[in-house]
Amino acid sequence: MGCMLRSDLMTFCDIFIQPETAFEIVAHFGEMGCAQFVDEVKRNLISCSGGIFKARMTPDVKAFQRNYVTEVCRCAEMERKLLYMESEMLKDNIEIVMYDSLKPAALPLNELSALENIIDKWESDVIDMSENQTTLLKNYLELTEMNYVLNNIGPMLGESEMTEEAIFGKTAAGDTGLQGRLFVISGVVKRSRSFPFEMMMWRVSHGNIYYRLASQDTILQDPVTGQDIRKVAFLAIFQGEQLSARLEKVCSGFHVNMYTCPQSYNDRMDMMIQLGTRIGDLEQVMSKTKYYRCKALRTVSKQWDTWMVQIKKSKAVYHTMNMFTLDITRKCLIGQCWVPDTDLQKVEDMLARITEKEGSNVESFILKSDDADEPPTYHRTNKFTKGFQALINAYGDSTYRELNPGKNFLTF
């Protein structure tokens, strides 16, 4: 930032690396942050550099036809699973432990496979526990709504027992008496939809209905979204089987949960006692399920940040390796990149060090080349200037080696 011209001097290079050392070399390039690779697969050229001819693939190569697309897809799938577990942590207000001081490296294929098995196991456990919890919440919602209906609709029915005899006396032989029979529908409806629901019930029945709402609303939790929903119980008494079928369709259209209310007072009291016992048992099971689910998510939260960084770095490495092409013998990866002039020696030392470390018979090397494209702009920053440069980049990228106006301003 203190130079008269923006950007360091950039050199276009050809890099030749062995497939067995490609992952580690590209990962070191990423940690060094001193190279911008060019997608060589899209270049339909044949060039010569240092006496070595390189045949490049045609631009018709699709994304799924590249060499390391399988590894990229595996990393993307693991990233998706971690994001799913992150969303489950947010539902239970579990914080992810962040390690700002740690910088985990990209994982090679064998270690990535081991991590993939671990993530698969945790995701499977979380999915099973989440599905069980959702099922328990649905059962709990049904029992709670039924208990609420009995407590609020029961007093409207009174202590007398409703008989199934026709209201116009006994039926003749062979007559089912359905035309004179009373039908009862009870259930819960959303409070915000209670008035339109009541109007529709009145219109469909032409006013031939006894309809009442409970005096008190209740707030219930949706088992899928986890949001609170205000609902109210209703009681509808009417006559006729055909009208019953029409009103049930109205209830289905308004997504009303209907519950059968026992006709006798004693049966209603017995059902309320049974519901109280079942609700108590279900609450204990739900508490245990939530405890083990949160315990599993807290365990994952301690490693989530490290795993995500490792997967993203590995995905970036394989994505960069897809920009390389194989030579005719398929024993050498050939790539192209822009490197600052001042970092060329560091890159050569890194290639020699990794080649010696892996014990490869053939050395990996980098050669200067020519390219007609304009070099990318590279700003060398430090801890102090990094934030300021990020602010400048938000307004746009400067042209390569343009005049630096920063020399004309005073810092304050």
CSV table of C-alpha atoms in Angstrom, one decimal, residues 1-408:
chain,number,residue,atom,x,y,z
A,1,MET,CA,0.0,0.0,0.0
A,2,GLY,CA,3.0,2.3,0.4
A,3,CYS,CA,4.2,1.9,-3.2
A,4,MET,CA,3.6,4.4,-6.0
A,5,LEU,CA,1.9,1.7,-8.1
A,6,ARG,CA,-0.8,-0.6,-6.9
A,7,SER,CA,-0.3,-4.4,-6.9
A,8,ASP,CA,2.9,-6.4,-6.7
A,9,LEU,CA,4.5,-7.5,-9.9
A,10,MET,CA,2.9,-10.8,-11.0
A,11,THR,CA,4.3,-13.6,-13.1
A,12,PHE,CA,2.4,-16.2,-15.0
A,13,CYS,CA,3.7,-19.7,-14.3
A,14,ASP,CA,3.2,-23.3,-15.3
A,15,ILE,CA,3.4,-25.8,-12.5
A,16,PHE,CA,4.1,-29.5,-12.8
A,17,ILE,CA,3.3,-31.7,-9.8
A,18,GLN,CA,2.9,-35.4,-9.2
A,19,PRO,CA,-0.6,-36.7,-8.4
A,20,GLU,CA,0.5,-38.3,-5.1
A,21,THR,CA,1.8,-34.9,-3.8
A,22,ALA,CA,-0.8,-32.7,-5.5
A,23,PHE,CA,-3.1,-32.4,-2.5
A,24,GLU,CA,-0.4,-31.3,0.0
A,25,ILE,CA,1.1,-28.9,-2.5
A,26,VAL,CA,-2.2,-27.2,-3.3
A,27,ALA,CA,-3.0,-27.1,0.4
A,28,HIS,CA,0.3,-25.3,1.1
A,29,PHE,CA,-0.5,-22.9,-1.7
A,30,GLY,CA,-3.7,-22.1,0.0
A,31,GLU,CA,-2.0,-21.5,3.4
A,32,MET,CA,0.6,-19.3,1.8
A,33,GLY,CA,-2.0,-17.3,-0.1
A,34,CYS,CA,0.4,-16.3,-2.8
A,35,ALA,CA,-1.0,-17.9,-6.0
A,36,GLN,CA,-4.1,-17.4,-8.2
A,37,PHE,CA,-4.8,-20.5,-10.3
A,38,VAL,CA,-6.2,-20.4,-13.8
A,39,ASP,CA,-8.8,-22.9,-14.9
A,40,GLU,CA,-6.7,-24.7,-17.5
A,41,VAL,CA,-9.5,-27.1,-18.5
A,42,LYS,CA,-11.3,-24.2,-20.2
A,43,ARG,CA,-8.3,-23.2,-22.3
A,44,ASN,CA,-8.2,-24.8,-25.7
A,45,LEU,CA,-4.6,-24.1,-26.5
A,46,ILE,CA,-1.3,-25.9,-27.1
A,47,SER,CA,1.7,-24.0,-25.8
A,48,CYS,CA,5.4,-24.6,-25.2
A,49,SER,CA,7.2,-23.5,-22.0
A,50,GLY,CA,10.8,-24.5,-21.2
A,51,GLY,CA,10.8,-27.0,-24.0
A,52,ILE,CA,7.8,-28.9,-22.6
A,53,PHE,CA,4.7,-29.2,-24.7
A,54,LYS,CA,1.4,-29.3,-22.9
A,55,ALA,CA,-1.8,-30.6,-24.4
A,56,ARG,CA,-4.9,-29.1,-22.7
A,57,MET,CA,-8.4,-30.4,-22.6
A,58,THR,CA,-11.2,-28.9,-24.7
A,59,PRO,CA,-13.6,-26.4,-23.1
A,60,ASP,CA,-16.4,-28.9,-23.7
A,61,VAL,CA,-15.5,-30.8,-20.5
A,62,LYS,CA,-18.4,-30.5,-18.1
A,63,ALA,CA,-18.2,-30.0,-14.4
A,64,PHE,CA,-19.1,-33.6,-13.6
A,65,GLN,CA,-16.3,-34.9,-15.9
A,66,ARG,CA,-13.4,-33.4,-14.0
A,67,ASN,CA,-10.9,-35.5,-12.2
A,68,TYR,CA,-11.8,-34.7,-8.6
A,69,VAL,CA,-15.5,-34.0,-8.8
A,70,THR,CA,-16.3,-37.0,-6.5
A,71,GLU,CA,-14.2,-35.6,-3.7
A,72,VAL,CA,-15.8,-32.1,-4.1
A,73,CYS,CA,-19.2,-33.7,-3.9
A,74,ARG,CA,-18.3,-35.6,-0.8
A,75,CYS,CA,-17.0,-32.4,0.9
A,76,ALA,CA,-20.2,-30.6,-0.1
A,77,GLU,CA,-22.3,-33.3,1.4
A,78,MET,CA,-20.4,-33.2,4.7
A,79,GLU,CA,-20.7,-29.4,4.7
A,80,ARG,CA,-24.5,-29.8,4.2
A,81,LYS,CA,-24.7,-32.3,7.2
A,82,LEU,CA,-22.8,-29.9,9.4
A,83,LEU,CA,-25.1,-27.0,8.4
A,84,TYR,CA,-28.1,-29.2,9.3
A,85,MET,CA,-26.7,-29.9,12.7
A,86,GLU,CA,-26.0,-26.2,13.1
A,87,SER,CA,-29.7,-25.5,12.5
A,88,GLU,CA,-30.7,-28.1,15.1
A,89,MET,CA,-28.3,-26.4,17.6
A,90,LEU,CA,-29.9,-23.0,17.0
A,91,LYS,CA,-33.3,-24.5,17.7
A,92,ASP,CA,-32.1,-25.6,21.2
A,93,ASN,CA,-30.0,-22.4,21.8
A,94,ILE,CA,-26.8,-24.4,21.8
A,95,GLU,CA,-23.7,-22.2,21.1
A,96,ILE,CA,-21.0,-23.4,18.7
A,97,VAL,CA,-17.5,-23.3,20.3
A,98,MET,CA,-15.3,-21.2,18.1
A,99,TYR,CA,-11.5,-21.6,18.1
A,100,ASP,CA,-10.1,-18.4,16.6
A,101,SER,CA,-6.5,-19.3,17.5
A,102,LEU,CA,-6.5,-22.7,15.9
A,103,LYS,CA,-6.0,-23.1,12.1
A,104,PRO,CA,-6.7,-26.7,11.2
A,105,ALA,CA,-5.3,-27.9,7.9
A,106,ALA,CA,-7.0,-29.5,5.0
A,107,LEU,CA,-7.5,-33.3,5.3
A,108,PRO,CA,-6.1,-35.8,2.8
A,109,LEU,CA,-8.4,-38.4,1.4
A,110,ASN,CA,-7.8,-41.1,4.0
A,111,GLU,CA,-8.4,-38.7,6.9
A,112,LEU,CA,-11.4,-37.2,5.1
A,113,SER,CA,-13.0,-40.6,4.8
A,114,ALA,CA,-12.6,-41.1,8.6
A,115,LEU,CA,-14.2,-37.7,9.3
A,116,GLU,CA,-17.0,-38.5,6.9
A,117,ASN,CA,-17.9,-41.6,8.8
A,118,ILE,CA,-17.9,-39.7,12.1
A,119,ILE,CA,-20.2,-36.9,10.7
A,120,ASP,CA,-22.5,-39.6,9.1
A,121,LYS,CA,-22.9,-41.2,12.5
A,122,TRP,CA,-23.6,-38.0,14.3
A,123,GLU,CA,-26.1,-36.8,11.7
A,124,SER,CA,-27.9,-40.2,11.7
A,125,ASP,CA,-28.2,-40.0,15.5
A,126,VAL,CA,-29.4,-36.4,15.4
A,127,ILE,CA,-32.0,-37.2,12.7
A,128,ASP,CA,-33.3,-40.2,14.6
A,129,MET,CA,-33.6,-38.2,17.9
A,130,SER,CA,-35.2,-35.3,16.1
A,131,GLU,CA,-37.8,-37.5,14.4
A,132,ASN,CA,-38.6,-39.2,17.7
A,133,GLN,CA,-39.0,-35.8,19.3
A,134,THR,CA,-41.3,-34.6,16.6
A,135,THR,CA,-43.4,-37.7,16.9
A,136,LEU,CA,-43.6,-37.3,20.6
A,137,LEU,CA,-44.6,-33.7,20.3
A,138,LYS,CA,-47.3,-34.5,17.8
A,139,ASN,CA,-48.7,-37.1,20.2
A,140,TYR,CA,-48.4,-34.7,23.1
A,141,LEU,CA,-50.3,-32.0,21.1
A,142,GLU,CA,-53.1,-34.4,20.3
A,143,LEU,CA,-53.4,-35.5,24.0
A,144,THR,CA,-53.3,-31.9,25.2
A,145,GLU,CA,-55.9,-30.7,22.7
A,146,MET,CA,-58.2,-33.6,23.7
A,147,ASN,CA,-57.8,-32.8,27.3
A,148,TYR,CA,-58.5,-29.2,26.6
A,149,VAL,CA,-61.7,-30.1,24.7
A,150,LEU,CA,-63.0,-32.3,27.4
A,151,ASN,CA,-62.4,-29.7,30.1
A,152,ASN,CA,-64.2,-26.9,28.1
A,153,ILE,CA,-66.8,-28.8,26.1
A,154,GLY,CA,-67.8,-31.2,28.8
A,155,PRO,CA,-69.6,-28.6,30.9
A,156,MET,CA,-71.6,-27.5,27.8
A,157,LEU,CA,-72.9,-31.1,27.4
A,158,GLY,CA,-73.8,-31.3,31.1
A,159,GLU,CA,-74.1,-34.4,33.2
A,160,SER,CA,-77.0,-36.0,31.3
A,161,GLU,CA,-76.3,-38.8,28.9
A,162,MET,CA,-77.0,-38.2,25.2
A,163,THR,CA,-79.0,-41.1,23.7
A,164,GLU,CA,-78.9,-42.2,20.1
A,165,GLU,CA,-82.6,-42.4,19.7
A,166,ALA,CA,-84.2,-40.3,17.1
A,167,ILE,CA,-85.4,-37.0,18.4
A,168,PHE,CA,-88.8,-37.6,16.7
A,169,GLY,CA,-89.5,-40.9,18.6
A,170,LYS,CA,-88.7,-44.5,17.8
A,171,THR,CA,-88.1,-45.3,14.1
A,172,ALA,CA,-90.2,-47.7,12.1
A,173,ALA,CA,-89.0,-51.1,11.3
A,174,GLY,CA,-86.2,-51.1,8.8
A,175,ASP,CA,-85.6,-47.3,9.2
A,176,THR,CA,-82.2,-46.4,10.4
A,177,GLY,CA,-83.3,-43.1,11.8
A,178,LEU,CA,-80.3,-41.2,10.5
A,179,GLN,CA,-82.4,-38.3,9.3
A,180,GLY,CA,-83.6,-37.4,12.9
A,181,ARG,CA,-80.4,-38.3,14.7
A,182,LEU,CA,-78.3,-35.7,16.4
A,183,PHE,CA,-74.6,-35.4,15.4
A,184,VAL,CA,-71.9,-33.8,17.6
A,185,ILE,CA,-68.6,-32.4,16.3
A,186,SER,CA,-66.1,-31.1,18.8
A,187,GLY,CA,-62.5,-30.1,18.3
A,188,VAL,CA,-60.1,-27.1,18.3
A,189,VAL,CA,-59.6,-24.4,15.7
A,190,LYS,CA,-57.0,-21.6,15.4
A,191,ARG,CA,-58.3,-18.5,17.1
A,192,SER,CA,-57.5,-16.3,14.1
A,193,ARG,CA,-59.7,-18.6,12.0
A,194,SER,CA,-62.5,-19.1,14.4
A,195,PHE,CA,-64.8,-16.4,13.1
A,196,PRO,CA,-64.6,-17.4,9.4
A,197,PHE,CA,-65.0,-21.0,10.5
A,198,GLU,CA,-68.1,-20.2,12.4
A,199,MET,CA,-69.6,-18.3,9.5
A,200,MET,CA,-68.9,-21.1,7.1
A,201,MET,CA,-70.5,-23.6,9.5
A,202,TRP,CA,-73.7,-21.4,9.7
A,203,ARG,CA,-73.9,-21.0,5.9
A,204,VAL,CA,-73.4,-24.6,5.1
A,205,SER,CA,-76.0,-25.7,7.6
A,206,HIS,CA,-78.4,-22.8,6.8
A,207,GLY,CA,-78.5,-21.9,10.4
A,208,ASN,CA,-79.7,-25.3,11.5
A,209,ILE,CA,-76.8,-25.8,14.0
A,210,TYR,CA,-76.0,-25.3,17.6
A,211,TYR,CA,-72.5,-23.8,17.7
A,212,ARG,CA,-70.5,-22.7,20.7
A,213,LEU,CA,-66.9,-21.7,21.5
A,214,ALA,CA,-65.0,-22.3,24.7
A,215,SER,CA,-64.8,-19.4,27.0
A,216,GLN,CA,-61.0,-19.7,27.4
A,217,ASP,CA,-58.4,-20.1,24.7
A,218,THR,CA,-55.2,-22.1,25.0
A,219,ILE,CA,-51.7,-21.7,23.6
A,220,LEU,CA,-50.2,-24.8,22.1
A,221,GLN,CA,-46.8,-25.4,20.4
A,222,ASP,CA,-46.6,-26.5,16.8
A,223,PRO,CA,-44.5,-29.8,16.8
A,224,VAL,CA,-42.9,-29.0,13.4
A,225,THR,CA,-42.1,-25.2,13.6
A,226,GLY,CA,-41.9,-24.9,17.4
A,227,GLN,CA,-44.1,-21.7,17.3
A,228,ASP,CA,-46.9,-21.0,19.7
A,229,ILE,CA,-50.4,-21.2,18.3
A,230,ARG,CA,-53.5,-19.9,20.0
A,231,LYS,CA,-56.5,-22.2,19.6
A,232,VAL,CA,-60.0,-22.4,20.9
A,233,ALA,CA,-62.4,-25.4,21.4
A,234,PHE,CA,-65.8,-25.5,19.7
A,235,LEU,CA,-68.9,-27.6,19.9
A,236,ALA,CA,-71.3,-28.2,17.0
A,237,ILE,CA,-74.6,-30.1,17.4
A,238,PHE,CA,-76.8,-30.6,14.3
A,239,GLN,CA,-79.2,-33.0,12.7
A,240,GLY,CA,-78.8,-35.2,9.6
A,241,GLU,CA,-76.1,-37.5,8.1
A,242,GLN,CA,-75.7,-35.5,4.9
A,243,LEU,CA,-75.2,-32.3,6.8
A,244,SER,CA,-72.6,-34.1,9.0
A,245,ALA,CA,-70.6,-35.1,5.8
A,246,ARG,CA,-70.7,-31.5,4.6
A,247,LEU,CA,-69.6,-30.0,7.9
A,248,GLU,CA,-66.8,-32.5,8.2
A,249,LYS,CA,-65.5,-31.3,4.8
A,250,VAL,CA,-65.6,-27.7,6.2
A,251,CYS,CA,-63.6,-28.8,9.2
A,252,SER,CA,-61.0,-30.5,6.9
A,253,GLY,CA,-60.7,-27.3,4.8
A,254,PHE,CA,-60.0,-25.2,7.8
A,255,HIS,CA,-57.5,-27.8,9.1
A,256,VAL,CA,-59.5,-28.3,12.3
A,257,ASN,CA,-58.5,-31.1,14.6
A,258,MET,CA,-61.7,-33.0,15.5
A,259,TYR,CA,-62.0,-35.1,18.7
A,260,THR,CA,-64.8,-37.5,19.7
A,261,CYS,CA,-66.3,-36.5,23.0
A,262,PRO,CA,-67.9,-39.3,25.0
A,263,GLN,CA,-71.7,-39.0,25.4
A,264,SER,CA,-71.9,-39.7,29.1
A,265,TYR,CA,-70.5,-37.7,31.9
A,266,ASN,CA,-68.8,-40.8,33.6
A,267,ASP,CA,-67.1,-41.7,30.3
A,268,ARG,CA,-65.8,-38.2,30.0
A,269,MET,CA,-64.4,-38.2,33.5
A,270,ASP,CA,-62.7,-41.6,33.0
A,271,MET,CA,-61.1,-40.4,29.7
A,272,MET,CA,-59.8,-37.2,31.4
A,273,ILE,CA,-58.2,-39.3,34.1
A,274,GLN,CA,-56.6,-41.6,31.5
A,275,LEU,CA,-55.4,-38.5,29.5
A,276,GLY,CA,-53.8,-37.0,32.6
A,277,THR,CA,-51.8,-40.2,33.2
A,278,ARG,CA,-50.7,-40.5,29.5
A,279,ILE,CA,-49.7,-36.8,29.4
A,280,GLY,CA,-47.6,-37.2,32.5
A,281,ASP,CA,-45.8,-40.3,31.1
A,282,LEU,CA,-45.3,-38.6,27.8
A,283,GLU,CA,-43.7,-35.6,29.4
A,284,GLN,CA,-41.1,-37.7,31.1
A,285,VAL,CA,-40.2,-39.5,27.8
A,286,MET,CA,-40.0,-36.1,26.0
A,287,SER,CA,-37.7,-34.8,28.7
A,288,LYS,CA,-35.3,-37.7,28.4
A,289,THR,CA,-35.4,-37.5,24.6
A,290,LYS,CA,-34.6,-33.8,24.6
A,291,TYR,CA,-31.8,-34.3,27.1
A,292,TYR,CA,-30.0,-37.0,25.0
A,293,ARG,CA,-30.5,-34.9,21.9
A,294,CYS,CA,-29.0,-31.8,23.4
A,295,LYS,CA,-26.2,-33.8,24.8
A,296,ALA,CA,-25.3,-35.1,21.3
A,297,LEU,CA,-25.6,-31.6,19.8
A,298,ARG,CA,-23.3,-30.1,22.5
A,299,THR,CA,-20.7,-32.8,21.8
A,300,VAL,CA,-20.8,-31.9,18.1
A,301,SER,CA,-20.7,-28.2,18.9
A,302,LYS,CA,-17.2,-28.5,20.4
A,303,GLN,CA,-15.8,-29.9,17.1
A,304,TRP,CA,-18.2,-28.2,14.6
A,305,ASP,CA,-15.9,-25.2,13.9
A,306,THR,CA,-12.8,-27.4,13.4
A,307,TRP,CA,-14.6,-29.8,11.1
A,308,MET,CA,-16.2,-27.1,9.0
A,309,VAL,CA,-12.8,-25.4,8.5
A,310,GLN,CA,-11.2,-28.7,7.5
A,311,ILE,CA,-14.0,-29.6,5.1
A,312,LYS,CA,-14.0,-26.1,3.5
A,313,LYS,CA,-10.2,-26.2,3.0
A,314,SER,CA,-10.3,-29.7,1.6
A,315,LYS,CA,-13.2,-28.7,-0.7
A,316,ALA,CA,-11.2,-25.7,-1.9
A,317,VAL,CA,-8.1,-27.9,-2.5
A,318,TYR,CA,-10.0,-30.4,-4.7
A,319,HIS,CA,-11.8,-27.6,-6.5
A,320,THR,CA,-8.4,-26.1,-7.4
A,321,MET,CA,-7.1,-29.5,-8.4
A,322,ASN,CA,-9.9,-29.7,-10.9
A,323,MET,CA,-8.3,-26.8,-12.7
A,324,PHE,CA,-5.3,-29.0,-13.4
A,325,THR,CA,-5.0,-31.3,-16.4
A,326,LEU,CA,-3.2,-34.6,-16.8
A,327,ASP,CA,-0.5,-35.1,-19.3
A,328,ILE,CA,-0.6,-37.8,-21.9
A,329,THR,CA,0.9,-40.4,-19.6
A,330,ARG,CA,-1.5,-39.4,-16.8
A,331,LYS,CA,1.4,-39.3,-14.4
A,332,CYS,CA,1.7,-35.5,-14.0
A,333,LEU,CA,-0.7,-32.8,-13.2
A,334,ILE,CA,-0.2,-29.5,-15.1
A,335,GLY,CA,-1.6,-26.2,-13.9
A,336,GLN,CA,-1.2,-22.5,-14.4
A,337,CYS,CA,-1.2,-19.7,-11.9
A,338,TRP,CA,-0.2,-16.1,-11.2
A,339,VAL,CA,2.5,-15.7,-8.5
A,340,PRO,CA,4.0,-12.5,-7.2
A,341,ASP,CA,7.7,-12.1,-8.2
A,342,THR,CA,8.8,-11.8,-4.6
A,343,ASP,CA,7.2,-15.2,-3.7
A,344,LEU,CA,8.6,-17.3,-6.5
A,345,GLN,CA,11.6,-18.5,-4.4
A,346,LYS,CA,9.2,-19.4,-1.6
A,347,VAL,CA,7.1,-21.5,-3.9
A,348,GLU,CA,10.1,-23.3,-5.3
A,349,ASP,CA,11.4,-24.0,-1.8
A,350,MET,CA,8.0,-25.4,-0.8
A,351,LEU,CA,7.8,-27.7,-3.8
A,352,ALA,CA,11.3,-29.1,-3.2
A,353,ARG,CA,10.5,-29.6,0.5
A,354,ILE,CA,7.3,-31.5,-0.1
A,355,THR,CA,8.9,-33.6,-2.8
A,356,GLU,CA,11.7,-34.6,-0.5
A,357,LYS,CA,9.2,-35.2,2.4
A,358,GLU,CA,7.0,-37.5,0.3
A,359,GLY,CA,10.0,-39.3,-1.2
A,360,SER,CA,8.7,-38.9,-4.8
A,361,ASN,CA,11.0,-40.1,-7.6
A,362,VAL,CA,10.0,-37.1,-9.8
A,363,GLU,CA,10.3,-33.6,-8.6
A,364,SER,CA,7.5,-31.0,-8.8
A,365,PHE,CA,8.6,-27.7,-10.3
A,366,ILE,CA,7.3,-24.4,-11.5
A,367,LEU,CA,8.3,-22.5,-14.7
A,368,LYS,CA,7.7,-19.0,-15.8
A,369,SER,CA,5.5,-18.6,-18.8
A,370,ASP,CA,3.8,-16.0,-21.0
A,371,ASP,CA,0.1,-15.1,-21.1
A,372,ALA,CA,-1.8,-12.4,-23.0
A,373,ASP,CA,-4.3,-11.9,-20.2
A,374,GLU,CA,-4.0,-9.0,-17.8
A,375,PRO,CA,-2.4,-10.0,-14.5
A,376,PRO,CA,-4.6,-9.9,-11.4
A,377,THR,CA,-4.1,-7.1,-8.8
A,378,TYR,CA,-2.4,-8.3,-5.7
A,379,HIS,CA,-2.2,-6.1,-2.6
A,380,ARG,CA,0.2,-7.3,0.0
A,381,THR,CA,-1.3,-6.4,3.4
A,382,ASN,CA,-0.6,-7.0,7.1
A,383,LYS,CA,-2.7,-7.0,10.2
A,384,PHE,CA,-3.0,-3.2,10.2
A,385,THR,CA,-3.7,-2.7,6.5
A,386,LYS,CA,-5.9,-5.7,5.9
A,387,GLY,CA,-9.1,-4.1,7.2
A,388,PHE,CA,-8.5,-0.9,5.3
A,389,GLN,CA,-7.9,-2.8,2.0
A,390,ALA,CA,-11.1,-4.9,2.5
A,391,LEU,CA,-13.0,-1.6,2.8
A,392,ILE,CA,-11.4,-0.3,-0.4
A,393,ASN,CA,-12.2,-3.6,-2.2
A,394,ALA,CA,-15.9,-3.2,-1.3
A,395,TYR,CA,-16.0,-0.4,-3.8
A,396,GLY,CA,-14.2,-2.3,-6.6
A,397,ASP,CA,-10.9,-3.7,-7.6
A,398,SER,CA,-8.2,-1.5,-8.9
A,399,THR,CA,-6.4,-2.0,-12.2
A,400,TYR,CA,-3.2,-3.9,-12.2
A,401,ARG,CA,-0.2,-1.5,-11.5
A,402,GLU,CA,-2.3,1.7,-11.6
A,403,LEU,CA,-1.2,4.8,-9.7
A,404,ASN,CA,-1.7,4.6,-6.0
A,405,PRO,CA,-3.6,7.7,-4.7
A,406,GLY,CA,-2.9,6.7,-1.1
A,407,LYS,CA,0.5,8.4,-1.4
A,408,ASN,CA,-1.2,11.7,-1.7
